[in-house]
């Protein structure tokens, strides 16, 4: 009897020892992203699904809106405390790569740990910076112009087409304002983040940056002057927010855009993956089309890009577990169904096929729009230089001076060129 008790105790100790050992191996990964409440809800559901399938890995969420996201990430970066997995954008990534804040995923890609099967090489390359893999695209995205079909019908105006020019766009916004007594749109186009200007410059046959990212990529300042004169024209008409209203609403999220309250007939500063958030906020389906083209344009300036990238911090202690999460995100069908097109049209062909077959009205509209945008897109954007954020800040500083009429567009063109070239030459 005594021997049996002794054996039982030893077995119990062994089981407890194994249990403690397994518990000690559990890994926690911090995952940071920005977005709307709708994106947050979807992401939390995917995290729950992942933790069910991988009980040895916990995901600790760090979520905020776009405003303030990069300040927090930069603070964490300075303290060597970046989350293990960071939602990123291609336009900001070069600086983090330069400062060695992100894990080089190339070895994991080559040995198959990072699974990119069923993803076209051209889409895998969206996470490649200077010949090294630093992220995976969550999906494909394109700048989009949204419009309220009901308000267009009420005004007796045809829906905007991809063939309309910038002059057509200005006339359209003014006409909507005159007919409906509301804003044609809150803004003419995406401006303070350089988005609209980037397309404008490309349509003039240039680029915002030169090939090595050490200076602006266009020589004629008349390009900037014409863009800002067009901006002032529509701003002075009252068909878009005034300069003070723009400043007051600088941090307005997608859910608060005037189109969601039928106080504007169009929304011009968003991306294709934001249709769901706009529809949920406005309570109605919206139309979607491309940004305008330039009359007699020299090149197609509109483009596709990765909606965002999932990257891994260089200081993570658990790179393989972080890549396990990335693989799950990319390839798991159920996760793909939950995420939908909120972070762009999926890059993984099997996930994309399932979503397209069973697409909601919103997701089907996004799938159709990406096909439309691809048919009207020029070359892919090159990776922005490391000092991109400083250039954007300089652009914004000059932009506000021009729309507040503290300086002329001609003076703005000169000031922006001097500031941008100085930043780019000394980055």
Short mmCIF file of C-alpha atoms in Angstrom, two decimals, residues 76-426:
data_model
loop_
_atom_site.label_atom_id
_atom_site.label_comp_id
_atom_site.label_asym_id
_atom_site.label_seq_id
_atom_site.Cartn_x
_atom_site.Cartn_y
_atom_site.Cartn_z
CA UNK A 76 7.96 53.28 -27.93
CA UNK A 77 10.65 53.09 -30.60
CA UNK A 78 12.79 55.65 -28.77
CA UNK A 79 12.46 53.60 -25.58
CA UNK A 80 13.31 50.33 -27.32
CA UNK A 81 9.84 49.10 -26.45
CA UNK A 82 8.12 48.58 -29.79
CA UNK A 83 5.28 46.04 -29.77
CA UNK A 84 6.19 42.62 -31.18
CA UNK A 85 3.85 43.12 -34.14
CA UNK A 86 3.27 46.58 -35.55
CA UNK A 87 0.70 47.59 -38.15
CA UNK A 88 2.61 49.81 -40.53
CA UNK A 89 2.25 51.80 -43.73
CA UNK A 90 4.68 51.70 -46.61
CA UNK A 91 5.06 55.47 -46.69
CA UNK A 92 6.56 55.53 -43.19
CA UNK A 93 8.49 52.29 -43.17
CA UNK A 94 11.83 53.44 -44.62
CA UNK A 95 12.77 55.40 -41.51
CA UNK A 96 12.13 52.42 -39.25
CA UNK A 97 14.17 50.21 -41.57
CA UNK A 98 17.01 52.73 -41.61
CA UNK A 99 17.05 52.82 -37.79
CA UNK A 100 16.96 48.99 -37.63
CA UNK A 101 13.71 48.95 -35.65
CA UNK A 102 12.09 46.22 -37.74
CA UNK A 103 13.01 42.58 -38.08
CA UNK A 104 14.44 41.54 -41.44
CA UNK A 105 12.03 38.80 -42.46
CA UNK A 106 14.07 37.67 -45.48
CA UNK A 107 15.64 34.60 -43.77
CA UNK A 108 12.21 33.48 -42.58
CA UNK A 109 10.82 34.00 -46.08
CA UNK A 110 13.61 31.97 -47.67
CA UNK A 111 13.32 29.02 -45.27
CA UNK A 112 9.52 28.95 -45.50
CA UNK A 113 8.83 29.95 -41.89
CA UNK A 114 7.01 32.97 -43.31
CA UNK A 115 4.46 31.30 -45.55
CA UNK A 116 3.69 33.29 -48.71
CA UNK A 117 2.18 30.45 -50.69
CA UNK A 118 -0.86 31.48 -52.78
CA UNK A 119 0.29 35.12 -52.72
CA UNK A 120 1.53 36.57 -56.05
CA UNK A 121 5.18 37.64 -55.99
CA UNK A 122 4.20 41.20 -56.94
CA UNK A 123 2.11 41.44 -53.75
CA UNK A 124 4.78 39.81 -51.57
CA UNK A 125 7.15 42.47 -52.92
CA UNK A 126 4.97 45.20 -51.40
CA UNK A 127 6.74 44.41 -48.11
CA UNK A 128 10.20 44.54 -49.66
CA UNK A 129 12.31 47.59 -48.86
CA UNK A 130 15.73 47.97 -50.46
CA UNK A 131 15.91 44.27 -51.31
CA UNK A 132 14.87 42.96 -47.89
CA UNK A 133 11.50 41.77 -46.65
CA UNK A 134 10.27 43.83 -43.71
CA UNK A 135 6.53 43.21 -43.77
CA UNK A 136 3.58 41.49 -45.36
CA UNK A 137 0.74 43.35 -47.04
CA UNK A 138 -2.62 42.96 -45.32
CA UNK A 139 -4.36 43.63 -48.62
CA UNK A 140 -4.45 45.77 -51.72
CA UNK A 141 -5.82 49.28 -51.49
CA UNK A 142 -6.43 52.34 -53.65
CA UNK A 143 -7.39 55.97 -53.05
CA UNK A 144 -11.15 56.29 -53.43
CA UNK A 145 -13.82 58.92 -53.87
CA UNK A 146 -17.16 58.12 -52.21
CA UNK A 147 -20.49 59.64 -53.10
CA UNK A 148 -24.04 59.57 -51.77
CA UNK A 149 -26.18 58.19 -54.60
CA UNK A 150 -29.40 59.50 -53.07
CA UNK A 151 -28.08 63.04 -52.87
CA UNK A 152 -26.79 62.87 -56.43
CA UNK A 153 -30.26 61.78 -57.62
CA UNK A 154 -31.86 64.55 -55.57
CA UNK A 155 -29.56 67.06 -57.26
CA UNK A 156 -30.21 65.55 -60.69
CA UNK A 157 -26.48 64.99 -61.27
CA UNK A 158 -24.87 61.92 -62.86
CA UNK A 159 -22.54 59.79 -60.76
CA UNK A 160 -18.83 60.68 -61.12
CA UNK A 161 -16.84 58.49 -63.52
CA UNK A 162 -13.12 57.58 -63.59
CA UNK A 163 -12.75 59.65 -66.77
CA UNK A 164 -13.63 62.98 -65.19
CA UNK A 165 -10.84 65.55 -64.91
CA UNK A 166 -9.81 67.72 -61.96
CA UNK A 167 -11.67 70.60 -63.60
CA UNK A 168 -14.75 68.37 -63.77
CA UNK A 169 -14.30 67.52 -60.08
CA UNK A 170 -14.17 71.17 -59.03
CA UNK A 171 -17.28 71.94 -61.11
CA UNK A 172 -19.06 68.90 -59.67
CA UNK A 173 -18.37 69.86 -56.05
CA UNK A 174 -19.58 73.41 -56.67
CA UNK A 175 -22.72 72.20 -58.47
CA UNK A 176 -23.60 69.81 -55.64
CA UNK A 177 -23.20 72.67 -53.18
CA UNK A 178 -25.42 74.97 -55.23
CA UNK A 179 -28.13 72.37 -55.82
CA UNK A 180 -28.29 70.83 -52.34
CA UNK A 181 -27.20 73.66 -50.05
CA UNK A 182 -24.68 71.38 -48.32
CA UNK A 183 -21.00 70.75 -48.85
CA UNK A 184 -20.10 69.21 -52.17
CA UNK A 185 -17.36 67.52 -50.18
CA UNK A 186 -15.45 68.37 -47.02
CA UNK A 187 -12.23 68.59 -49.07
CA UNK A 188 -11.26 68.76 -52.72
CA UNK A 189 -8.93 65.80 -52.31
CA UNK A 190 -6.53 64.22 -49.85
CA UNK A 191 -4.19 67.11 -49.26
CA UNK A 192 -2.38 67.54 -45.98
CA UNK A 193 -0.86 64.05 -46.26
CA UNK A 194 0.44 64.86 -49.78
CA UNK A 195 -1.83 62.15 -51.26
CA UNK A 196 -3.66 64.31 -53.79
CA UNK A 197 -0.52 66.24 -54.68
CA UNK A 198 1.39 63.00 -55.27
CA UNK A 199 -1.19 61.90 -57.86
CA UNK A 200 -1.20 65.39 -59.41
CA UNK A 201 2.60 65.41 -59.80
CA UNK A 202 2.61 61.91 -61.33
CA UNK A 203 -0.06 62.99 -63.80
CA UNK A 204 2.30 65.79 -64.88
CA UNK A 205 4.97 63.17 -65.64
CA UNK A 206 6.99 63.71 -62.45
CA UNK A 207 7.28 62.12 -59.03
CA UNK A 208 7.23 63.59 -55.56
CA UNK A 209 10.81 62.35 -54.97
CA UNK A 210 13.73 61.71 -57.25
CA UNK A 211 14.97 58.14 -57.76
CA UNK A 212 17.27 58.03 -54.74
CA UNK A 213 14.95 60.06 -52.51
CA UNK A 214 17.41 62.90 -51.98
CA UNK A 215 15.33 65.73 -53.49
CA UNK A 216 11.92 66.52 -54.95
CA UNK A 217 11.23 64.64 -58.18
CA UNK A 218 9.75 67.52 -60.21
CA UNK A 219 11.47 70.67 -61.43
CA UNK A 220 8.61 72.97 -62.43
CA UNK A 221 7.07 74.82 -59.48
CA UNK A 222 4.11 75.75 -61.68
CA UNK A 223 2.84 72.22 -60.87
CA UNK A 224 2.55 73.16 -57.19
CA UNK A 225 1.15 76.62 -58.00
CA UNK A 226 -1.61 75.21 -60.23
CA UNK A 227 -2.56 72.64 -57.59
CA UNK A 228 -2.88 75.22 -54.83
CA UNK A 229 -4.74 77.71 -57.06
CA UNK A 230 -7.26 74.97 -57.84
CA UNK A 231 -7.53 74.26 -54.09
CA UNK A 232 -8.12 77.94 -53.28
CA UNK A 233 -10.73 78.22 -56.04
CA UNK A 234 -12.95 75.50 -54.63
CA UNK A 235 -12.24 76.61 -51.06
CA UNK A 236 -13.35 80.18 -51.81
CA UNK A 237 -16.60 78.91 -53.34
CA UNK A 238 -17.83 77.60 -49.99
CA UNK A 239 -18.43 74.16 -51.51
CA UNK A 240 -15.83 72.58 -49.18
CA UNK A 241 -14.72 73.30 -45.63
CA UNK A 242 -13.14 76.72 -45.14
CA UNK A 243 -9.59 76.93 -43.81
CA UNK A 244 -10.76 77.41 -40.16
CA UNK A 245 -13.22 74.54 -40.55
CA UNK A 246 -10.42 72.39 -41.96
CA UNK A 247 -8.26 73.20 -38.96
CA UNK A 248 -11.11 72.55 -36.52
CA UNK A 249 -11.78 69.14 -38.09
CA UNK A 250 -8.17 68.17 -38.70
CA UNK A 251 -8.49 65.09 -36.46
CA UNK A 252 -11.97 64.09 -37.60
CA UNK A 253 -12.20 60.35 -38.02
CA UNK A 254 -13.85 58.54 -40.88
CA UNK A 255 -17.02 57.98 -38.83
CA UNK A 256 -17.45 61.76 -38.40
CA UNK A 257 -16.99 62.77 -42.04
CA UNK A 258 -19.87 65.07 -43.14
CA UNK A 259 -20.99 62.48 -45.73
CA UNK A 260 -22.06 60.20 -42.88
CA UNK A 261 -24.54 62.88 -41.73
CA UNK A 262 -25.70 63.81 -45.24
CA UNK A 263 -23.98 67.16 -44.77
CA UNK A 264 -21.78 66.49 -47.81
CA UNK A 265 -22.49 64.60 -51.01
CA UNK A 266 -18.95 63.30 -51.50
CA UNK A 267 -15.95 62.19 -49.44
CA UNK A 268 -12.62 62.46 -51.24
CA UNK A 269 -9.81 61.71 -48.80
CA UNK A 270 -10.23 58.02 -48.02
CA UNK A 271 -9.11 54.59 -49.20
CA UNK A 272 -11.00 51.69 -50.70
CA UNK A 273 -10.86 49.69 -47.46
CA UNK A 274 -12.78 52.41 -45.59
CA UNK A 275 -16.09 51.85 -47.37
CA UNK A 276 -17.36 49.63 -44.55
CA UNK A 277 -16.68 52.25 -41.87
CA UNK A 278 -18.36 55.00 -43.95
CA UNK A 279 -21.39 52.85 -44.76
CA UNK A 280 -21.82 51.76 -41.16
CA UNK A 281 -21.65 55.37 -40.01
CA UNK A 282 -23.93 56.80 -42.69
CA UNK A 283 -26.45 53.97 -42.57
CA UNK A 284 -26.61 53.68 -46.34
CA UNK A 285 -24.62 52.20 -49.21
CA UNK A 286 -22.33 54.68 -50.93
CA UNK A 287 -21.00 54.83 -54.47
CA UNK A 288 -17.25 54.58 -55.06
CA UNK A 289 -14.99 55.73 -57.86
CA UNK A 290 -11.41 56.80 -58.56
CA UNK A 291 -9.69 60.12 -58.05
CA UNK A 292 -9.88 62.43 -61.11
CA UNK A 293 -7.44 62.31 -64.02
CA UNK A 294 -5.58 65.30 -65.43
CA UNK A 295 -6.71 66.84 -68.69
CA UNK A 296 -4.03 65.84 -71.25
CA UNK A 297 -2.09 64.07 -68.53
CA UNK A 298 1.43 62.90 -69.33
CA UNK A 299 1.18 59.76 -67.21
CA UNK A 300 -1.36 57.85 -65.16
CA UNK A 301 -0.88 59.10 -61.61
CA UNK A 302 -3.46 57.02 -59.78
CA UNK A 303 -2.11 53.91 -58.09
CA UNK A 304 -2.63 50.76 -56.03
CA UNK A 305 -0.68 50.07 -52.87
CA UNK A 306 -0.60 47.75 -49.89
CA UNK A 307 -3.39 48.88 -47.57
CA UNK A 308 -0.98 48.43 -44.71
CA UNK A 309 1.78 46.11 -43.63
CA UNK A 310 2.20 43.82 -40.68
CA UNK A 311 5.77 44.06 -39.42
CA UNK A 312 7.73 42.49 -36.58
CA UNK A 313 9.80 44.51 -34.15
CA UNK A 314 13.55 43.93 -34.27
CA UNK A 315 13.58 43.68 -30.47
CA UNK A 316 10.97 40.93 -30.20
CA UNK A 317 12.03 37.95 -28.11
CA UNK A 318 9.62 35.71 -30.00
CA UNK A 319 10.12 36.09 -33.76
CA UNK A 320 8.81 32.65 -34.69
CA UNK A 321 5.61 33.11 -32.68
CA UNK A 322 5.13 36.54 -34.26
CA UNK A 323 5.50 34.97 -37.71
CA UNK A 324 3.02 32.26 -36.69
CA UNK A 325 0.52 35.06 -36.11
CA UNK A 326 1.36 36.62 -39.49
CA UNK A 327 0.86 33.26 -41.23
CA UNK A 328 -2.49 32.83 -39.48
CA UNK A 329 -3.54 36.33 -40.49
CA UNK A 330 -2.64 35.76 -44.13
CA UNK A 331 -3.94 32.22 -44.68
CA UNK A 332 -6.70 31.34 -42.21
CA UNK A 333 -10.03 31.30 -44.05
CA UNK A 334 -12.14 32.06 -40.97
CA UNK A 335 -9.89 34.96 -40.03
CA UNK A 336 -10.17 36.23 -43.60
CA UNK A 337 -13.95 36.14 -43.40
CA UNK A 338 -13.88 38.18 -40.19
CA UNK A 339 -11.43 40.74 -41.55
CA UNK A 340 -13.23 41.12 -44.89
CA UNK A 341 -11.77 43.98 -46.91
CA UNK A 342 -11.23 46.33 -43.96
CA UNK A 343 -7.46 46.15 -44.49
CA UNK A 344 -7.69 45.92 -48.26
CA UNK A 345 -8.59 43.13 -50.66
CA UNK A 346 -6.71 40.05 -49.36
CA UNK A 347 -3.51 39.07 -51.13
CA UNK A 348 -3.85 35.32 -50.47
CA UNK A 349 -5.70 33.77 -53.42
CA UNK A 350 -7.70 31.15 -51.48
CA UNK A 351 -8.87 33.67 -48.88
CA UNK A 352 -9.70 36.17 -51.62
CA UNK A 353 -11.71 33.55 -53.57
CA UNK A 354 -13.79 32.60 -50.52
CA UNK A 355 -14.48 36.23 -49.66
CA UNK A 356 -15.43 37.11 -53.20
CA UNK A 357 -17.77 34.13 -53.47
CA UNK A 358 -19.53 34.97 -50.24
CA UNK A 359 -19.02 38.72 -50.27
CA UNK A 360 -21.32 41.13 -48.52
CA UNK A 361 -22.63 44.08 -50.51
CA UNK A 362 -19.84 46.21 -49.07
CA UNK A 363 -17.04 43.74 -49.78
CA UNK A 364 -18.35 43.06 -53.30
CA UNK A 365 -18.28 46.80 -53.95
CA UNK A 366 -14.66 46.93 -52.77
CA UNK A 367 -13.68 43.93 -54.94
CA UNK A 368 -15.29 45.60 -57.97
CA UNK A 369 -13.64 48.92 -57.15
CA UNK A 370 -10.15 47.41 -56.90
CA UNK A 371 -10.66 45.98 -60.40
CA UNK A 372 -11.70 49.46 -61.59
CA UNK A 373 -8.77 51.13 -59.83
CA UNK A 374 -6.31 48.59 -61.26
CA UNK A 375 -7.56 49.40 -64.76
CA UNK A 376 -6.85 53.09 -64.11
CA UNK A 377 -3.57 52.81 -62.18
CA UNK A 378 -0.05 53.76 -63.18
CA UNK A 379 3.24 52.42 -61.87
CA UNK A 380 3.49 51.39 -58.22
CA UNK A 381 4.77 54.06 -55.86
CA UNK A 382 8.41 53.73 -54.88
CA UNK A 383 9.12 53.39 -51.15
CA UNK A 384 9.14 56.83 -49.56
CA UNK A 385 12.47 58.13 -48.22
CA UNK A 386 13.22 57.83 -44.47
CA UNK A 387 12.51 61.54 -43.97
CA UNK A 388 9.04 61.19 -45.47
CA UNK A 389 7.27 62.30 -42.30
CA UNK A 390 9.40 65.44 -42.08
CA UNK A 391 8.61 66.26 -45.70
CA UNK A 392 4.90 65.78 -45.04
CA UNK A 393 5.17 68.06 -42.01
CA UNK A 394 6.86 70.70 -44.16
CA UNK A 395 4.20 70.31 -46.84
CA UNK A 396 1.43 70.70 -44.25
CA UNK A 397 3.08 73.77 -42.74
CA UNK A 398 3.25 75.49 -46.12
CA UNK A 399 -0.18 74.21 -47.13
CA UNK A 400 -1.87 75.87 -44.15
CA UNK A 401 -0.08 79.15 -44.87
CA UNK A 402 -1.40 79.11 -48.44
CA UNK A 403 -5.02 78.26 -47.63
CA UNK A 404 -5.03 80.87 -44.84
CA UNK A 405 -3.62 83.22 -47.50
CA UNK A 406 -0.64 84.20 -45.42
CA UNK A 407 1.48 83.50 -48.50
CA UNK A 408 0.72 83.09 -52.21
CA UNK A 409 0.87 79.75 -54.06
CA UNK A 410 4.07 81.03 -55.75
CA UNK A 411 5.66 81.71 -52.37
CA UNK A 412 4.37 78.35 -51.13
CA UNK A 413 5.95 76.52 -54.05
CA UNK A 414 9.34 78.10 -53.31
CA UNK A 415 9.14 77.54 -49.55
CA UNK A 416 8.07 73.90 -49.88
CA UNK A 417 10.86 73.17 -52.37
CA UNK A 418 13.51 74.72 -50.14
CA UNK A 419 12.30 72.93 -47.02
CA UNK A 420 11.77 69.55 -48.69
CA UNK A 421 15.09 69.52 -50.52
CA UNK A 422 16.93 70.51 -47.36
CA UNK A 423 15.27 67.71 -45.39
CA UNK A 424 15.88 65.12 -48.09
CA UNK A 425 19.52 66.13 -48.60
CA UNK A 426 20.29 65.80 -44.90
#
